[in-house]
Coordinates of C-alpha atoms in Angstrom, one line a residue:
R1 CA 195.3 1.4 156.8
D2 CA 195.0 -0.7 159.9
W3 CA 191.4 -0.1 160.9
T4 CA 191.6 -2.4 163.9
E5 CA 194.6 -0.6 165.4
A6 CA 192.9 2.8 164.8
E7 CA 189.7 1.6 166.5
E8 CA 191.6 0.3 169.5
R9 CA 193.6 3.5 169.9
L10 CA 190.6 5.7 169.6
T11 CA 188.5 3.6 172.1
K12 CA 191.3 3.6 174.6
G13 CA 191.7 7.4 174.2
W14 CA 187.9 8.1 174.4
G15 CA 188.1 9.7 170.9
Y16 CA 184.4 9.0 170.2
L17 CA 183.9 11.7 167.6
E18 CA 186.9 10.4 165.6
L19 CA 185.8 6.8 166.2
G20 CA 182.4 7.6 164.7
N21 CA 184.1 9.2 161.7
L22 CA 186.2 6.1 161.3
Y23 CA 183.2 3.8 161.3
V24 CA 181.4 6.0 158.7
R25 CA 184.5 5.9 156.4
Q26 CA 184.5 2.1 156.7
A27 CA 180.8 2.0 156.0
R28 CA 181.2 4.0 152.8
S29 CA 183.6 1.3 151.4
A30 CA 181.7 -1.7 152.9
K31 CA 181.0 -4.6 150.5
T32 CA 177.5 -5.4 151.6
P33 CA 174.6 -3.3 153.0
Q34 CA 174.6 -5.5 156.2
E35 CA 178.2 -4.6 156.8
A36 CA 177.6 -0.9 156.2
N37 CA 174.5 -1.0 158.6
A38 CA 176.6 -2.6 161.3
L39 CA 179.3 0.0 161.0
V40 CA 176.8 2.8 161.1
E41 CA 175.3 1.4 164.2
K42 CA 178.7 1.6 165.8
A43 CA 179.1 5.2 164.5
L44 CA 175.7 6.2 166.0
K45 CA 176.7 4.8 169.4
A46 CA 180.1 6.6 169.2
Y47 CA 178.5 9.9 168.2
G48 CA 175.9 9.4 171.0
E49 CA 178.7 9.5 173.5
R50 CA 179.2 13.1 172.5
A51 CA 175.6 14.3 172.4
S52 CA 176.6 17.8 173.3
N53 CA 179.4 18.0 170.7
A54 CA 178.6 20.2 167.7
D55 CA 180.6 18.1 165.3
A56 CA 179.1 14.9 166.5
L57 CA 175.6 16.3 166.1
A58 CA 176.4 17.6 162.6
A59 CA 177.7 14.1 161.7
L60 CA 174.5 12.5 162.9
G61 CA 172.6 14.9 160.7
D62 CA 174.7 13.9 157.7
L63 CA 174.0 10.2 158.3
Y64 CA 170.3 10.6 158.5
A65 CA 170.3 12.9 155.4
S66 CA 172.3 10.4 153.3
G67 CA 170.5 7.3 154.5
L68 CA 173.9 5.5 154.9
G69 CA 173.2 2.5 157.0
V70 CA 170.0 4.1 158.5
T71 CA 166.6 5.0 157.1
A72 CA 166.9 8.4 155.5
D73 CA 165.0 10.9 157.6
L74 CA 165.5 14.5 156.5
D75 CA 163.4 15.9 159.4
R76 CA 165.6 14.1 162.0
A77 CA 168.7 15.3 160.1
Q78 CA 167.4 18.9 160.2
Q79 CA 167.0 18.5 164.0
Y80 CA 170.5 17.4 164.5
W81 CA 171.9 20.1 162.2
G82 CA 169.9 22.7 164.1
Q83 CA 171.3 21.6 167.4
A84 CA 174.8 21.5 166.0
A85 CA 174.4 25.0 164.4
A86 CA 173.3 26.4 167.7
L87 CA 176.5 25.1 169.1
G88 CA 178.5 26.8 166.4
S89 CA 179.0 24.1 163.8
L90 CA 179.9 25.6 160.5
A91 CA 179.1 22.3 158.7
A92 CA 175.6 22.2 160.1
K93 CA 175.0 25.8 159.2
I94 CA 176.0 25.0 155.6
S95 CA 173.8 21.9 155.6
L96 CA 170.9 24.0 156.8
K97 CA 171.6 26.4 153.9
K98 CA 172.3 29.2 156.3
I99 CA 175.4 29.8 154.2
D100 CA 174.6 30.3 150.6
P101 CA 177.6 29.8 148.3
A102 CA 176.2 32.5 145.9
D103 CA 176.4 35.1 148.7
L104 CA 180.1 34.5 149.5
A105 CA 181.4 36.8 146.6
K106 CA 178.8 39.5 147.3
D107 CA 179.9 40.3 150.8
P108 CA 183.2 38.5 151.6
D109 CA 183.5 38.2 155.4
P110 CA 187.2 37.5 156.3
S111 CA 186.3 35.7 159.6
L112 CA 183.8 33.5 157.7
L113 CA 186.3 32.7 155.1
A114 CA 188.8 31.8 157.7
D115 CA 186.3 29.5 159.4
I116 CA 185.5 27.8 156.1
K117 CA 189.1 27.2 155.4
A118 CA 189.7 25.8 158.8
G119 CA 186.7 23.6 158.6
A120 CA 187.9 22.3 155.2
E121 CA 191.4 21.5 156.5
K122 CA 189.7 19.6 159.4
G123 CA 187.9 17.4 156.8
S124 CA 184.3 18.8 156.9
P125 CA 182.9 18.0 153.4
A126 CA 180.5 21.0 153.6
A127 CA 183.4 23.3 154.3
Q128 CA 185.6 21.7 151.7
Y129 CA 182.8 22.3 149.1
L130 CA 182.6 26.0 150.1
Q131 CA 186.4 26.4 150.0
G132 CA 186.3 25.0 146.5
V133 CA 183.7 27.7 145.7
V134 CA 185.9 30.3 147.3
C135 CA 188.9 29.2 145.2
R136 CA 186.9 28.8 141.9
D137 CA 185.2 32.3 142.3
G138 CA 188.2 34.1 143.6
V139 CA 186.6 35.2 146.8
G140 CA 189.0 37.2 148.9
A141 CA 191.9 36.1 146.7
P142 CA 192.7 35.4 143.1
A143 CA 190.8 32.5 141.5
D144 CA 192.5 29.1 141.5
D145 CA 190.7 26.5 139.4
A146 CA 193.2 23.7 140.3
A147 CA 192.8 24.3 144.0
A148 CA 189.0 24.5 143.6
A149 CA 189.0 21.1 141.8
R150 CA 191.0 19.6 144.6
W151 CA 188.6 20.7 147.3
F152 CA 185.6 19.6 145.3
K153 CA 187.2 16.2 144.9
L154 CA 187.8 15.9 148.7
A155 CA 184.2 16.8 149.5
A156 CA 182.7 14.7 146.8
A157 CA 184.7 11.7 148.1
Q158 CA 182.8 12.1 151.4
G159 CA 179.5 12.1 149.7
N160 CA 178.8 15.9 149.3
A161 CA 176.4 16.1 146.3
D162 CA 177.0 19.9 145.7
A163 CA 180.7 19.1 145.4
S164 CA 180.0 16.3 142.9
V165 CA 178.1 18.8 140.8
A166 CA 180.8 21.4 141.0
L167 CA 183.4 18.8 140.2
A168 CA 181.3 17.6 137.2
E169 CA 181.3 21.2 135.9
C170 CA 185.1 21.3 136.3
Y171 CA 185.5 18.1 134.1
A172 CA 182.9 19.4 131.6
K173 CA 184.6 22.7 131.1
G174 CA 188.2 21.6 131.8
R175 CA 188.6 24.0 134.7
G176 CA 191.4 23.0 137.0
V177 CA 191.4 19.4 135.6
K178 CA 191.7 17.9 132.2
R179 CA 188.4 18.1 130.3
N180 CA 186.7 14.7 130.6
L181 CA 183.0 14.4 129.6
A182 CA 182.7 10.8 130.7
N183 CA 183.9 11.7 134.1
A184 CA 181.7 14.8 134.2
F185 CA 178.4 13.0 133.4
A186 CA 179.3 10.2 135.8
R187 CA 179.6 12.8 138.5
Y188 CA 176.3 14.5 137.5
E189 CA 174.5 11.1 137.5
E190 CA 175.9 10.2 140.8
A191 CA 174.8 13.5 142.4
A192 CA 171.4 13.3 140.7
T193 CA 170.8 9.8 142.0
A194 CA 171.7 11.1 145.5
G195 CA 168.9 13.7 145.1
N196 CA 170.7 16.8 143.8
A197 CA 168.3 18.7 141.7
A198 CA 170.9 20.8 139.8
A199 CA 172.6 17.6 138.7
A200 CA 169.3 16.1 137.6
L201 CA 168.7 19.2 135.4
A202 CA 172.1 18.7 133.8
M203 CA 171.4 15.1 133.1
A204 CA 168.0 15.9 131.7
R205 CA 169.4 18.5 129.3
E206 CA 172.1 16.1 128.1
Y207 CA 169.7 13.2 127.5
A208 CA 167.2 15.6 125.8
S209 CA 169.9 16.6 123.3
N210 CA 171.9 14.5 121.0
G211 CA 175.1 15.2 122.8
Y212 CA 177.8 13.1 124.3
L213 CA 175.6 10.5 125.9
G214 CA 173.1 10.4 123.0
R215 CA 169.4 11.2 123.1
N216 CA 167.3 9.2 125.6
S217 CA 163.8 10.6 126.0
A218 CA 162.8 8.3 128.9
K219 CA 165.9 9.2 130.9
A220 CA 165.5 13.0 130.0
E221 CA 161.9 13.0 131.2
A222 CA 162.8 11.2 134.5
F223 CA 165.5 13.7 135.3
Y224 CA 163.4 16.6 134.3
A225 CA 160.6 15.4 136.5
Q226 CA 163.0 15.1 139.4
A227 CA 164.5 18.5 139.0
A228 CA 161.1 20.1 138.4
K229 CA 159.6 18.5 141.5
A230 CA 162.5 20.1 143.5
G231 CA 161.1 23.5 142.5
I232 CA 163.8 24.7 140.1
A233 CA 162.2 27.2 137.8
E234 CA 164.6 26.5 134.9
A235 CA 163.8 22.7 135.3
Q236 CA 160.1 23.3 135.3
Y237 CA 160.4 25.4 132.1
G238 CA 162.8 23.0 130.5
Y239 CA 160.4 20.1 131.3
A240 CA 157.5 22.0 129.8
Q241 CA 159.5 22.6 126.6
F242 CA 160.5 18.9 126.5
L243 CA 156.9 17.8 126.8
A244 CA 155.7 20.3 124.2
R245 CA 157.9 18.7 121.5
G246 CA 156.6 16.3 118.9
D247 CA 153.1 15.1 118.2
N248 CA 152.4 13.5 121.5
R249 CA 151.9 16.8 123.4
R250 CA 150.7 16.9 126.9
S251 CA 149.3 20.4 126.9
K252 CA 147.8 20.7 130.3
E253 CA 151.0 19.3 131.9
V254 CA 152.9 21.9 129.9
V255 CA 150.8 24.8 131.1
A256 CA 150.9 23.6 134.7
L257 CA 154.7 23.5 134.6
L258 CA 154.9 26.9 133.0
E259 CA 152.7 28.2 135.7
Q260 CA 155.0 26.8 138.4
A261 CA 158.0 28.4 136.9
A262 CA 156.2 31.7 136.2
D263 CA 155.0 31.9 139.8
Q264 CA 158.7 32.1 140.7
G265 CA 159.1 35.1 138.4
Y266 CA 160.8 33.2 135.6
A267 CA 160.2 35.5 132.6
P268 CA 160.4 33.0 129.8
A269 CA 157.7 30.9 131.5
Q270 CA 155.5 33.9 132.1
R271 CA 155.9 34.9 128.4
D272 CA 155.1 31.4 127.1
Y273 CA 152.1 31.0 129.5
V274 CA 150.5 34.2 128.2
K275 CA 151.5 33.4 124.5
I276 CA 149.9 29.9 124.6
F277 CA 146.7 31.3 126.2
F278 CA 146.1 33.9 123.5
A279 CA 147.4 31.6 120.7
S280 CA 144.8 29.0 121.7
R281 CA 142.1 31.6 122.0
D282 CA 142.8 32.7 118.4
I283 CA 142.3 29.3 116.9
P284 CA 138.8 29.2 115.2
L285 CA 136.2 27.1 117.1
S286 CA 135.9 24.7 114.1
A287 CA 139.7 23.9 114.1
R288 CA 140.3 23.7 117.8
M289 CA 139.7 20.0 118.3
K290 CA 142.1 19.1 115.4
S291 CA 144.8 21.6 116.3
P292 CA 147.9 20.2 118.2
A293 CA 148.5 23.8 119.4
Y294 CA 145.1 24.2 121.1
V295 CA 144.9 24.2 124.9
E296 CA 141.6 24.3 126.6
E297 CA 141.0 27.6 128.4
D298 CA 140.2 25.9 131.7
A299 CA 143.9 24.8 131.9
F300 CA 144.8 28.5 132.5
N301 CA 144.3 30.9 135.4
A302 CA 143.0 34.1 133.9
A303 CA 144.2 36.3 136.8
K304 CA 147.7 34.9 136.2
V305 CA 147.6 35.5 132.5
F306 CA 146.9 39.2 133.3
A307 CA 149.5 39.3 136.1
Y308 CA 152.2 37.7 134.0
A309 CA 151.5 40.0 131.0
R310 CA 151.7 43.0 133.3
E311 CA 155.0 41.8 134.8
I312 CA 156.8 41.3 131.5
S313 CA 155.2 44.3 129.8
G314 CA 157.8 47.0 129.0
K315 CA 160.7 44.7 129.6
G316 CA 161.5 44.0 126.0
E317 CA 159.5 40.9 125.7
P318 CA 158.1 40.8 122.1
A319 CA 154.3 41.3 122.1
A320 CA 154.1 41.6 125.9
D321 CA 152.4 45.0 125.7
F322 CA 150.1 43.7 123.0
Y323 CA 149.0 40.9 125.2
L324 CA 148.5 43.2 128.1
A325 CA 146.3 45.4 125.9
R326 CA 144.3 42.3 124.9
C327 CA 143.7 41.5 128.6
F328 CA 142.1 44.9 129.0
N329 CA 140.3 44.7 125.7
E330 CA 138.9 41.1 126.4
G331 CA 138.6 41.3 130.1
V332 CA 141.1 38.5 130.8
G333 CA 141.9 38.5 134.5
T334 CA 140.8 42.2 134.9
G335 CA 137.9 44.4 134.1
K336 CA 137.4 45.3 130.5
S337 CA 138.7 48.7 129.6
D338 CA 139.0 49.8 126.0
A339 CA 140.5 53.1 127.0
E340 CA 143.4 51.3 128.9
A341 CA 143.9 48.9 125.9
T342 CA 144.1 51.8 123.5
R343 CA 146.5 53.7 125.8
I344 CA 148.9 50.6 125.8
L345 CA 148.6 50.1 122.1
T346 CA 149.3 53.7 121.2
S347 CA 152.4 53.6 123.4
I348 CA 154.0 50.6 121.6
S349 CA 157.1 51.6 119.6
P350 CA 157.3 50.8 115.9
T351 CA 159.9 48.1 116.7
Q352 CA 157.6 46.5 119.3
S353 CA 154.7 46.8 116.9
S354 CA 156.6 45.0 114.1
N355 CA 157.5 42.2 116.6

């Protein structure tokens, strides 16, 4: 490629949007941070010439979100994306999460699918990622794993973290590409380092197990912490389980993480929160200080113990109804009521009772 000639032609033709995109592409392959910063400065100036252009505003948002050549500023990125979305930018709407990939298959909109494909063909990394999802999930057409992988590769090459995660899954499962675990985990780690919580959870699970990369507790905890902080219930629950292993248990942290996941309605976390509360309560006073299973009662919220027990009661969770009856019997998070406790206990089936 002759970058100099391209720059000259775009400048003469007043192609400021394309010129900005050119500088960003150069910055991504720059050899030094200083070189990248200088190129991004040029890109910012070029995009600034098109302050009312939706694509330019979306590109500015992408720069501040990624921190490429500028100080990362998500609030500023959101402002640019908001302006771009108001002007009809599909890429900005995706960046603002106004288009949820999970919703595409639920209610396929032909006009939206056409816009996504058009945006992908024009080079929008956000649209390329969505087009990959469309091909992978067979939205509006038969599934095509090979095409999905191609779109994910294009988007990932432009720094789209969601696409990097999707591509990692392709390599991990051999969907549309040859199975390659080394490539898969390299992609996951790349996306996790860029701040993608789903990728961080994948890396945490891998390092917590004795799998392809081997067990590494320090890295597992770091990635679990990253994903849990992002608010993913599965990560909060997984992190709690990770911390609860072995002799060096951090019981109050475990309970706090379970509560965060349980507040999002994550049933396994609700079950374990209630279970640990009553298991601790059942340990004799004389044995509590020596028991690794004991957690002080002030680590729990009694109202939430009752709320979680009530929520999972009757949903097939072993002992859930029994724990709910105990809440009424012992006045945990609710008023004491032997009558209600008895009613619940007598309604438990023989199978539940056995459990």
